[in-house]
Amino acid sequence: MPGFAPLLAGSKRQAPSDLLGQPASKRPPLDERCWMVQWRKPQTRKHKTWDGDAVLVVSGTRAVLYDTDGKTIGSGKVDADLSEGTPLQLAGKELEIDCPIPHSEYLSGACFGRSSAPMPQPATKVQKPFKKLTTSNTRVTLVRDSSKPLPATPASVKEAEVSHEATISKDSDAVSESHWVANWRKPKASSNKQTWDGDAYISQRGNLLTMISEDGKVMGTMTWKRSPLYAGLSFHFGGKAVQLDAQVTASQLPMTTGTSHNENQPPPPEVPALPQDESKAAPSRFVVPSANFYGPAPKTKTVVPKHDPDAPGALLMKAPTKEHKSLFNKKNLPVIPVVLDPILVRHLRPHQIQGVRFLYECVMSMRKHEGQGCILADEMGLGKTLQTITLVWTLLKQNPYGSGLPVVSNVLIVCPVSLINNWKAEFHKWLGRDRVGVVACDKADKKVINTFINTKTQQVLIIGYERLRTVIDELESCIPPIGLVICDEGHRLKSAKNKTVETLRRVKTLRRIILSGTPIQNDLGEFHAMADYCNPGLLDEYQAFRRIYEVPILKSREPDATSKEIEIGTARSEQLLAVAKSFVLRRDASILNNYLPPKHEFVVFVAPTKLQTSIFQKILNPDRVDSLMQGPTAESLALINMLTKISSSPILLRATADKAKMARTSVASKSLEGALQLLPPNAEIEDLSLSGKLSALAQLLAILRLHTDEKIVLVSHYTSTLNILEAFCKKKRYSYYRLDGQTAATKRQEYVNAFNKSDAKSAFVFLLSSKAGGVGINLVGASRLCLVDSDWNPSHDLQSMARIHRDGQKRPVYIYRFLTTGAIDEKIYQRQVTKLGLSNAMMGNGAENSKSDSFSRKDLRDIFKIHFNTPCNTHDLLQCYCAGSGRRLSKQDVSSTDEVMSDHEELSPHEGFVQASEIRMQPVADYDKKQLKEKEMQLAALGEWTHINCLRPTVQDDVQDDILRRILRQNNSRPNDHSPKEQSRLDRLLHDTDLDNIAAVDEGVINVDLRELPGGTISFVFQKTSLLPESSEEPE
């Protein structure tokens, strides 16, 4: 664990006097005390030893014993009053009280972990070197200054002792720094014949004591606020009994790991020159001065700042602190201001300047955490690439210490293969082609790697994740070694056992940066994996992290969590967030509102076609669903994949049928055979009328091409769907580009550049595979983007939808996500919103519970259900009170509605009489209250959107997109299939004047059957815009 107490788990020891002056943020439970103890199993041998340290939590007479990983190892009752040194027995173990610890440390988990660190320390693994001190067998060692010559007569021991006592008495008033030789042992139960276990050194700096072994290993630290140290002082240090022997100088302490043996060593003893006999002196000879023989002596080069720090608008990086100098400036070199290149500064926005400062301070070990890595988790489009290039250029050319050498000599950038050329183009864009040497390894050619290793002018290597594994042997032995590693789209490192992570760890540098717009996708384990790569050991091993942080945090979010679990979970969450803020920087896209055109986002719910509803009913009959629930998971996953394809287009079932010929006996295969019989025999791949959302997409493309000169990007996660869209573009003669996994890496950036520079006639559509080109590329030539299908991982969709709202965009941006109403599309979208709650909370102000990627039987049963009686199942689960009116409710409206609903919930359901017209069928009647409340909390983020029921008559006024309004007008001009078809004039008049029907329309409660709506009808829209609402400007 890192060496700063408030942010890390692992503080094991603290002096008892610290507890008196330490305020508690929360009042602990009555009579609950926490102690650090030593424990062992009962032993019969003469010289007993302790098995380990533990934490004892006592509440009244009830005591619980936890090991250093936070695992319960015993519990029971204690009767005696506890104090330091008190022996007791608990749960079959022998204990001895070491020292008390604050209750807040137990709640936050700071007392658990691998090491103790009660006070902040400089964040680095390189510590100040000390000279090796050799001690004799005696326990009191007298130290002589080795820099002076030996005296003519040996000094007496008595004089040395007097001198030593005088030195201690002189410095005993206020010792700010002192160093001691000490003996230590583990406490023994018997007081007879106690022997010392070893020698060590105690170093005091202010209120911090550090214990160092003879071989330079730091054995622990603790806070010291007692009397000044003196020879013979005995005290407990980290579960060990320590006795000071003699005071030594700092140069006589052993050298710690990671420092040079030659630095800060005292000069060798001066040997007095022997007198020479003048009579035997050699005759003097003339010697040619070296200045004349070898030429003029070399002049000492004065190191000056690379750029003028006093120039107007100069941006200076943080100067090294005193602690930083003591660790990294052993040669006392002059401190040189680090100034950002003015050519880059003029292009940086305020948030990017903040980002460059953050990156610089992290890799230079100038922040609180221990380590030199960080995660830049800005949302897509905020300019992470430019911030990184600015940092790389600064480190390659400057150094805060005047050594004449830069901080790093080589930089490795690892990214998806589709971004290699984009990174190279960005370097050339901001720095030119001659200022920095950039090598792009986009081919299987080791000559490129050899060029980077053997040529000093090539300083930056850009390589793909997959290609890195084949050349890691060459890069591992690179001289000079790689000084900085940058992982673009670093959420790929979400597993510690990933082969990519193992490969990257072989690059021996601690300066590691992860760039990711979606750092947390599923659970806290992914966050731990990325954090552990950036700063190894910062969050301890995963098992300890899970026990100390992840499990308590998740338990505190359970609906039935106890008050104790909530208290502990909240404290652990705050502790983890405090750690994360030190090395994680996250900004959302709202910063771009002042720099980029407005962005409008729409989630469009489209009614399925009659063919789709018939296939759904054929496949999802109750008997087959029950068989799937009892069958293996593989069949359930196969059916999920089949339902996803039906939602996109039923024509995709033909390709699925060819792959399933080998498994005719499975339930999914039998369902597929029945569905194929419903498919028209003459159906063609370019026929979009088979699918509801593709029919709506065809309308959108037609209106966009006819009434505007804008271009559009169509994104799909499946190449089979891209094949349908490509065939449709050929049929309609829409010009297009296509980028998927089959596109050559050398052609990808070429297609992107050509599309951005072309007009709508030359390139109207860009067909994009989210897996091949959904990250990093800029498609600012288009102002509209449509996500045809959704992925279970929300980061894939977010990355894909961020391709057009970036620097260089000149038009207002419109982003559409098409979903099939009531089908599996909605279930995937709901699960995405739930997962995004974890990422937003961990990067923001809290942590939320999140489902994993596994499905319970209840989840599967819900996924295999199609909701035909609602315009939007997601809106029903929200229990939103807007009724799809297109008006966002204020906080006062929501609170008043909540009060009314809570009052109604308190009434008995059988109390009094109600009119029949007041009873309506609930669309989510199959959910119990607990499940419904849980769903509502998971989808709470959708409350930021405007909800519009498109089956209302005046819906066009609420939609803020002219293209969608035109589609809605076309839908309203169709025959109303879901209205009564055969009614007399009197019946229609009575239906129109029925007060209940009028109220239902006003409230948005429209009873609808999707099977009677024309395929492609837009039933509901979620809308969000970056523009400020007009209502916010009105006075309250």
Short mmCIF file of C-alpha atoms in Angstrom, two decimals, residues 480-876:
data_model
loop_
_atom_site.label_atom_id
_atom_site.label_comp_id
_atom_site.label_asym_id
_atom_site.label_seq_id
_atom_site.Cartn_x
_atom_site.Cartn_y
_atom_site.Cartn_z
CA PRO A 480 18.24 3.95 -23.40
CA PRO A 481 15.18 2.29 -21.85
CA ILE A 482 11.67 3.44 -22.54
CA GLY A 483 10.87 6.20 -20.07
CA LEU A 484 7.11 6.60 -20.55
CA VAL A 485 4.30 4.23 -21.60
CA ILE A 486 0.93 5.58 -22.77
CA CYS A 487 -2.02 3.18 -23.21
CA ASP A 488 -4.74 4.71 -25.37
CA GLU A 489 -8.22 3.24 -24.92
CA GLY A 490 -6.76 1.72 -21.76
CA HIS A 491 -10.02 0.14 -20.61
CA ARG A 492 -8.67 -2.91 -22.43
CA LEU A 493 -6.50 -3.44 -19.35
CA LYS A 494 -9.54 -4.27 -17.22
CA SER A 495 -8.22 -7.68 -16.20
CA ALA A 496 -5.01 -8.17 -14.24
CA LYS A 497 -4.49 -11.58 -15.90
CA ASN A 498 -4.83 -10.13 -19.38
CA LYS A 499 -1.92 -11.08 -21.65
CA THR A 500 -1.67 -7.46 -22.74
CA VAL A 501 -1.16 -6.35 -19.14
CA GLU A 502 1.50 -8.99 -18.61
CA THR A 503 3.28 -7.79 -21.75
CA LEU A 504 3.15 -4.15 -20.72
CA ARG A 505 4.58 -4.92 -17.30
CA ARG A 506 7.74 -6.14 -18.97
CA VAL A 507 8.51 -2.55 -19.99
CA LYS A 508 10.50 -1.50 -16.94
CA THR A 509 9.28 2.00 -16.31
CA LEU A 510 7.06 3.37 -13.56
CA ARG A 511 5.79 6.27 -15.69
CA ARG A 512 2.55 4.81 -17.02
CA ILE A 513 -0.51 6.67 -18.33
CA ILE A 514 -3.90 5.21 -19.24
CA LEU A 515 -6.21 7.19 -21.54
CA SER A 516 -9.84 6.09 -21.49
CA GLY A 517 -13.17 7.82 -21.85
CA THR A 518 -14.88 4.88 -20.13
CA PRO A 519 -12.53 3.64 -17.40
CA ILE A 520 -15.12 1.62 -15.44
CA GLN A 521 -17.51 -0.53 -17.43
CA ASN A 522 -18.78 -3.29 -15.14
CA ASP A 523 -17.37 -3.45 -11.61
CA LEU A 524 -14.70 -2.15 -9.24
CA GLY A 525 -12.43 -5.06 -10.11
CA GLU A 526 -11.74 -3.45 -13.48
CA PHE A 527 -10.81 -0.19 -11.77
CA HIS A 528 -8.41 -2.07 -9.50
CA ALA A 529 -6.74 -3.77 -12.49
CA MET A 530 -6.07 -0.45 -14.25
CA ALA A 531 -4.97 1.29 -11.06
CA ASP A 532 -2.61 -1.56 -10.21
CA TYR A 533 -0.94 -1.29 -13.60
CA CYS A 534 -0.46 2.47 -13.31
CA ASN A 535 0.69 2.41 -9.69
CA PRO A 536 1.62 -1.15 -8.65
CA GLY A 537 0.59 -1.97 -5.10
CA LEU A 538 -1.29 1.29 -4.56
CA LEU A 539 -4.60 -0.49 -3.85
CA ASP A 540 -3.01 -3.70 -2.51
CA GLU A 541 -3.66 -7.13 -4.02
CA TYR A 542 -7.10 -7.67 -5.50
CA GLN A 543 -8.22 -10.15 -2.82
CA ALA A 544 -7.44 -7.62 -0.09
CA PHE A 545 -8.99 -4.80 -2.15
CA ARG A 546 -12.15 -6.82 -2.65
CA ARG A 547 -12.41 -7.68 1.05
CA ILE A 548 -11.61 -4.18 2.32
CA TYR A 549 -13.40 -2.03 -0.27
CA GLU A 550 -15.48 -3.76 -2.93
CA VAL A 551 -17.55 -6.11 -0.76
CA PRO A 552 -18.38 -3.55 2.00
CA ILE A 553 -19.29 -0.92 -0.60
CA LEU A 554 -21.62 -3.29 -2.47
CA LYS A 555 -23.19 -4.56 0.75
CA SER A 556 -23.99 -1.01 1.85
CA ARG A 557 -25.96 -0.53 -1.42
CA GLU A 558 -28.21 -3.52 -0.87
CA PRO A 559 -31.86 -2.68 -0.10
CA ASP A 560 -31.74 -4.68 3.15
CA ALA A 561 -28.35 -3.34 4.34
CA THR A 562 -28.04 -2.73 8.07
CA SER A 563 -27.03 0.62 9.53
CA LYS A 564 -23.63 -0.83 10.43
CA GLU A 565 -23.03 -2.03 6.86
CA ILE A 566 -24.09 1.34 5.49
CA GLU A 567 -21.73 3.16 7.85
CA ILE A 568 -18.75 0.97 6.97
CA GLY A 569 -19.56 1.01 3.23
CA THR A 570 -19.83 4.79 3.18
CA ALA A 571 -16.49 5.20 4.94
CA ARG A 572 -14.78 2.73 2.60
CA SER A 573 -16.28 4.45 -0.43
CA GLU A 574 -15.05 7.85 0.71
CA GLN A 575 -11.61 6.39 1.37
CA LEU A 576 -11.42 4.82 -2.08
CA LEU A 577 -12.58 8.00 -3.78
CA ALA A 578 -9.94 9.99 -1.92
CA VAL A 579 -7.28 7.63 -3.28
CA ALA A 580 -8.69 7.77 -6.81
CA LYS A 581 -8.73 11.57 -6.93
CA SER A 582 -4.97 11.60 -6.53
CA PHE A 583 -4.25 9.76 -9.79
CA VAL A 584 -7.52 9.88 -11.78
CA LEU A 585 -8.77 12.97 -13.64
CA ARG A 586 -12.29 12.93 -15.06
CA ARG A 587 -14.12 15.76 -16.86
CA ASP A 588 -17.42 15.46 -18.71
CA ALA A 589 -18.29 16.74 -22.17
CA SER A 590 -20.26 19.72 -20.84
CA ILE A 591 -16.96 21.63 -20.92
CA LEU A 592 -17.20 21.66 -24.71
CA ASN A 593 -20.47 23.59 -24.72
CA ASN A 594 -18.51 26.84 -25.03
CA TYR A 595 -16.29 25.58 -27.86
CA LEU A 596 -18.31 23.20 -30.04
CA PRO A 597 -21.73 23.43 -31.70
CA PRO A 598 -24.66 22.09 -29.66
CA LYS A 599 -25.27 18.35 -29.43
CA HIS A 600 -28.75 16.78 -29.49
CA GLU A 601 -29.20 13.14 -28.48
CA PHE A 602 -32.29 11.03 -29.16
CA VAL A 603 -33.22 7.52 -28.06
CA VAL A 604 -35.86 6.54 -30.61
CA PHE A 605 -38.24 3.68 -29.76
CA VAL A 606 -39.68 2.19 -32.98
CA ALA A 607 -42.60 -0.23 -33.20
CA PRO A 608 -41.72 -3.63 -34.75
CA THR A 609 -43.25 -4.88 -37.98
CA LYS A 610 -45.94 -7.53 -38.01
CA LEU A 611 -43.33 -10.01 -39.25
CA GLN A 612 -41.13 -9.30 -36.25
CA THR A 613 -43.96 -9.63 -33.74
CA SER A 614 -45.05 -12.93 -35.32
CA ILE A 615 -41.51 -14.30 -35.09
CA PHE A 616 -41.21 -13.16 -31.48
CA GLN A 617 -44.44 -14.95 -30.58
CA LYS A 618 -43.35 -18.07 -32.46
CA ILE A 619 -40.00 -18.31 -30.70
CA LEU A 620 -40.97 -17.16 -27.21
CA ASN A 621 -43.89 -19.42 -26.47
CA PRO A 622 -44.09 -20.37 -22.76
CA ASP A 623 -43.11 -24.02 -23.23
CA ARG A 624 -39.88 -23.21 -25.04
CA VAL A 625 -38.96 -20.48 -22.59
CA ASP A 626 -39.40 -22.89 -19.68
CA SER A 627 -37.19 -25.43 -21.47
CA LEU A 628 -34.53 -22.79 -21.95
CA MET A 629 -34.66 -21.82 -18.30
CA GLN A 630 -33.92 -25.42 -17.32
CA GLY A 631 -31.33 -25.97 -20.06
CA PRO A 632 -27.66 -24.97 -20.32
CA THR A 633 -26.56 -21.35 -20.41
CA ALA A 634 -25.22 -21.70 -23.94
CA GLU A 635 -28.72 -22.19 -25.34
CA SER A 636 -29.97 -19.11 -23.51
CA LEU A 637 -27.12 -17.05 -24.96
CA ALA A 638 -27.86 -18.41 -28.42
CA LEU A 639 -31.48 -17.35 -28.11
CA ILE A 640 -30.42 -13.89 -26.88
CA ASN A 641 -28.26 -13.52 -29.98
CA MET A 642 -31.17 -14.65 -32.13
CA LEU A 643 -33.55 -12.11 -30.57
CA THR A 644 -31.01 -9.35 -31.15
CA LYS A 645 -30.82 -10.19 -34.84
CA ILE A 646 -34.61 -10.31 -35.17
CA SER A 647 -34.78 -6.84 -33.64
CA SER A 648 -32.36 -5.58 -36.29
CA SER A 649 -33.82 -7.47 -39.26
CA PRO A 650 -35.47 -10.91 -39.60
CA ILE A 651 -33.44 -11.49 -42.78
CA LEU A 652 -30.44 -12.18 -40.52
CA LEU A 653 -32.06 -15.45 -39.42
CA ARG A 654 -31.01 -17.08 -42.69
CA ALA A 655 -27.33 -16.74 -41.84
CA THR A 656 -28.05 -17.95 -38.31
CA ALA A 657 -29.85 -21.02 -39.69
CA ASP A 658 -26.81 -22.04 -41.74
CA LYS A 659 -24.61 -21.99 -38.63
CA ALA A 660 -27.14 -23.94 -36.54
CA LYS A 661 -27.48 -26.93 -38.89
CA MET A 662 -25.10 -28.96 -36.75
CA ALA A 663 -27.29 -28.63 -33.63
CA ARG A 664 -30.80 -29.44 -34.76
CA THR A 665 -31.78 -30.95 -31.41
CA SER A 666 -31.32 -27.79 -29.36
CA VAL A 667 -34.30 -25.73 -28.28
CA ALA A 668 -32.90 -22.62 -29.99
CA SER A 669 -32.54 -24.49 -33.30
CA LYS A 670 -36.12 -25.71 -33.14
CA SER A 671 -37.29 -22.15 -32.47
CA LEU A 672 -35.22 -20.96 -35.42
CA GLU A 673 -36.81 -23.49 -37.77
CA GLY A 674 -40.25 -22.29 -36.80
CA ALA A 675 -39.28 -18.65 -37.31
CA LEU A 676 -37.83 -19.27 -40.79
CA GLN A 677 -41.18 -20.54 -41.97
CA LEU A 678 -42.65 -17.07 -41.35
CA LEU A 679 -39.96 -15.32 -43.38
CA PRO A 680 -41.15 -14.37 -46.93
CA PRO A 681 -39.43 -16.62 -49.49
CA ASN A 682 -38.62 -13.69 -51.79
CA ALA A 683 -37.15 -11.48 -49.05
CA GLU A 684 -34.00 -9.67 -50.16
CA ILE A 685 -31.13 -8.44 -48.05
CA GLU A 686 -31.62 -4.79 -49.07
CA ASP A 687 -35.32 -4.82 -48.03
CA LEU A 688 -35.44 -2.60 -44.92
CA SER A 689 -39.23 -2.87 -44.64
CA LEU A 690 -38.81 -6.21 -42.85
CA SER A 691 -37.57 -4.38 -39.73
CA GLY A 692 -39.31 -1.60 -37.84
CA LYS A 693 -36.24 0.43 -36.89
CA LEU A 694 -34.62 -0.06 -40.30
CA SER A 695 -37.81 1.24 -41.92
CA ALA A 696 -37.57 4.34 -39.75
CA LEU A 697 -33.89 4.61 -40.68
CA ALA A 698 -34.79 4.48 -44.38
CA GLN A 699 -37.19 7.40 -43.86
CA LEU A 700 -34.49 9.35 -42.02
CA LEU A 701 -31.97 8.83 -44.84
CA ALA A 702 -34.50 9.82 -47.51
CA ILE A 703 -35.51 13.05 -45.74
CA LEU A 704 -31.89 13.89 -44.92
CA ARG A 705 -30.78 13.44 -48.53
CA LEU A 706 -33.74 15.36 -49.96
CA HIS A 707 -33.89 18.36 -47.62
CA THR A 708 -30.32 18.88 -46.37
CA ASP A 709 -26.70 18.70 -47.49
CA GLU A 710 -25.59 16.93 -44.30
CA LYS A 711 -23.77 13.58 -44.05
CA ILE A 712 -24.46 10.73 -41.65
CA VAL A 713 -22.54 7.92 -39.92
CA LEU A 714 -24.32 4.57 -39.46
CA VAL A 715 -22.80 2.44 -36.67
CA SER A 716 -23.42 -1.24 -36.02
CA HIS A 717 -21.75 -3.90 -33.90
CA TYR A 718 -22.34 -6.61 -36.50
CA THR A 719 -20.92 -6.85 -40.01
CA SER A 720 -24.07 -8.68 -41.09
CA THR A 721 -26.11 -5.56 -40.30
CA LEU A 722 -23.57 -3.45 -42.20
CA ASN A 723 -24.08 -5.77 -45.17
CA ILE A 724 -27.80 -4.96 -45.15
CA LEU A 725 -27.15 -1.23 -44.96
CA GLU A 726 -24.53 -1.42 -47.71
CA ALA A 727 -26.95 -3.26 -50.01
CA PHE A 728 -29.61 -0.63 -49.29
CA CYS A 729 -27.16 2.21 -50.10
CA LYS A 730 -26.33 0.55 -53.41
CA LYS A 731 -30.02 0.14 -54.19
CA LYS A 732 -30.75 3.81 -53.42
CA ARG A 733 -27.46 4.93 -55.03
CA TYR A 734 -26.24 6.60 -51.86
CA SER A 735 -22.50 7.24 -51.98
CA TYR A 736 -20.77 5.68 -48.99
CA TYR A 737 -17.56 4.53 -47.30
CA ARG A 738 -17.28 1.42 -45.17
CA LEU A 739 -14.82 0.69 -42.35
CA ASP A 740 -14.88 -2.65 -40.54
CA GLY A 741 -12.50 -5.36 -39.39
CA GLN A 742 -11.74 -6.40 -43.00
CA THR A 743 -10.52 -2.92 -43.94
CA ALA A 744 -6.74 -2.76 -44.21
CA ALA A 745 -5.08 -0.75 -41.46
CA THR A 746 -3.31 1.42 -44.01
CA LYS A 747 -6.63 2.32 -45.68
CA ARG A 748 -8.63 3.23 -42.59
CA GLN A 749 -7.28 6.72 -42.02
CA GLU A 750 -7.41 7.31 -45.76
CA TYR A 751 -11.15 6.59 -45.79
CA VAL A 752 -11.70 8.84 -42.79
CA ASN A 753 -9.85 11.75 -44.38
CA ALA A 754 -11.65 11.32 -47.70
CA PHE A 755 -15.07 11.27 -46.01
CA ASN A 756 -14.33 14.37 -43.94
CA LYS A 757 -13.21 16.35 -47.01
CA SER A 758 -16.01 15.24 -49.36
CA ASP A 759 -19.45 16.76 -49.74
CA ALA A 760 -22.74 14.92 -49.31
CA LYS A 761 -22.95 14.01 -53.00
CA SER A 762 -19.55 12.31 -53.01
CA ALA A 763 -19.85 10.65 -49.60
CA PHE A 764 -23.30 10.67 -48.03
CA VAL A 765 -23.01 7.69 -45.65
CA PHE A 766 -20.14 6.28 -43.61
CA LEU A 767 -20.77 2.66 -42.54
CA LEU A 768 -18.76 2.07 -39.36
CA SER A 769 -18.14 -1.07 -37.34
CA SER A 770 -17.97 -0.15 -33.66
CA LYS A 771 -15.35 -2.79 -32.91
CA ALA A 772 -12.99 -1.79 -35.71
CA GLY A 773 -13.42 1.98 -35.81
CA GLY A 774 -15.54 2.93 -32.84
CA VAL A 775 -12.65 4.47 -30.90
CA GLY A 776 -10.32 7.37 -31.53
CA ILE A 777 -11.19 8.35 -35.10
CA ASN A 778 -12.70 11.74 -35.98
CA LEU A 779 -15.64 11.83 -38.40
CA VAL A 780 -16.38 15.53 -38.11
CA GLY A 781 -17.42 15.62 -41.76
CA ALA A 782 -20.79 14.22 -40.65
CA SER A 783 -23.20 16.07 -38.42
CA ARG A 784 -25.56 13.14 -37.78
CA LEU A 785 -24.91 9.66 -36.40
CA CYS A 786 -27.27 6.72 -35.95
CA LEU A 787 -26.51 3.72 -33.74
CA VAL A 788 -28.48 0.90 -35.35
CA ASP A 789 -27.99 -1.73 -32.62
CA SER A 790 -26.70 -1.76 -29.03
CA ASP A 791 -23.99 -3.69 -27.23
CA TRP A 792 -24.13 -5.08 -23.71
CA ASN A 793 -21.00 -3.10 -22.88
CA PRO A 794 -21.98 0.58 -22.68
CA SER A 795 -18.46 1.81 -23.42
CA HIS A 796 -18.67 0.48 -27.00
CA ASP A 797 -21.79 2.54 -27.69
CA LEU A 798 -20.47 5.67 -25.98
CA GLN A 799 -17.20 5.51 -27.90
CA SER A 800 -19.03 5.06 -31.20
CA MET A 801 -21.48 7.89 -30.61
CA ALA A 802 -18.65 10.32 -29.81
CA ARG A 803 -17.09 10.17 -33.27
CA ILE A 804 -18.70 13.34 -34.67
CA HIS A 805 -18.94 15.80 -31.76
CA ARG A 806 -15.25 16.69 -31.64
CA ASP A 807 -12.85 19.50 -32.44
CA GLY A 808 -13.34 20.59 -36.02
CA GLN A 809 -17.12 20.13 -36.06
CA LYS A 810 -18.91 23.14 -37.56
CA ARG A 811 -22.56 22.05 -37.56
CA PRO A 812 -25.01 21.19 -34.76
CA VAL A 813 -24.74 17.47 -34.03
CA TYR A 814 -27.67 15.02 -33.91
CA ILE A 815 -27.12 11.53 -32.50
CA TYR A 816 -29.81 8.83 -32.73
CA ARG A 817 -30.04 5.46 -31.01
CA PHE A 818 -32.73 3.26 -32.59
CA LEU A 819 -34.42 0.64 -30.38
CA THR A 820 -37.20 -1.82 -31.15
CA THR A 821 -40.01 -1.07 -28.70
CA GLY A 822 -40.74 -3.77 -26.12
CA ALA A 823 -38.05 -6.13 -27.43
CA ILE A 824 -34.58 -7.14 -26.28
CA ASP A 825 -33.18 -3.79 -27.52
CA GLU A 826 -34.82 -2.10 -24.55
CA LYS A 827 -33.42 -4.68 -22.11
CA ILE A 828 -29.87 -4.09 -23.40
CA TYR A 829 -30.34 -0.34 -23.11
CA GLN A 830 -31.64 -0.64 -19.55
CA ARG A 831 -28.64 -2.76 -18.55
CA GLN A 832 -26.30 -0.18 -20.10
CA VAL A 833 -27.81 2.60 -18.01
CA THR A 834 -27.33 0.48 -14.90
CA LYS A 835 -23.66 -0.16 -15.67
CA LEU A 836 -23.00 3.50 -16.44
CA GLY A 837 -24.19 4.36 -12.94
CA LEU A 838 -21.10 2.63 -11.53
CA SER A 839 -18.65 4.48 -13.79
CA ASN A 840 -20.24 7.89 -13.20
CA ALA A 841 -20.39 7.35 -9.44
CA MET A 842 -16.82 6.06 -9.11
CA MET A 843 -15.49 8.97 -11.17
CA GLY A 844 -17.82 11.40 -9.39
CA ASN A 845 -19.26 11.54 -5.89
CA GLY A 846 -20.07 7.98 -4.91
CA ALA A 847 -20.26 4.34 -5.89
CA GLU A 848 -23.34 2.49 -7.02
CA ASN A 849 -24.14 -1.15 -7.16
CA SER A 850 -23.95 -2.65 -10.60
CA LYS A 851 -24.97 -5.91 -12.08
CA SER A 852 -22.32 -8.16 -13.51
CA ASP A 853 -22.31 -9.67 -16.98
CA SER A 854 -23.99 -12.84 -15.73
CA PHE A 855 -27.74 -13.38 -15.86
CA SER A 856 -29.94 -14.82 -13.17
CA ARG A 857 -33.00 -16.85 -14.06
CA LYS A 858 -35.19 -13.89 -13.23
CA ASP A 859 -33.14 -11.72 -15.60
CA LEU A 860 -33.43 -14.28 -18.37
CA ARG A 861 -37.17 -14.57 -17.95
CA ASP A 862 -37.46 -10.80 -18.25
CA ILE A 863 -35.19 -10.73 -21.32
CA PHE A 864 -37.27 -13.40 -23.04
CA LYS A 865 -40.46 -11.39 -22.60
CA ILE A 866 -41.77 -9.03 -25.28
CA HIS A 867 -43.92 -6.10 -24.12
CA PHE A 868 -46.57 -5.42 -26.75
CA ASN A 869 -48.91 -3.26 -24.65
CA THR A 870 -46.74 -0.21 -24.07
CA PRO A 871 -45.15 2.51 -26.21
CA CYS A 872 -41.99 2.33 -24.03
CA ASN A 873 -41.23 -0.32 -21.42
CA THR A 874 -38.21 1.65 -20.17
CA HIS A 875 -40.37 4.67 -19.35
CA ASP A 876 -42.83 2.43 -17.53
#
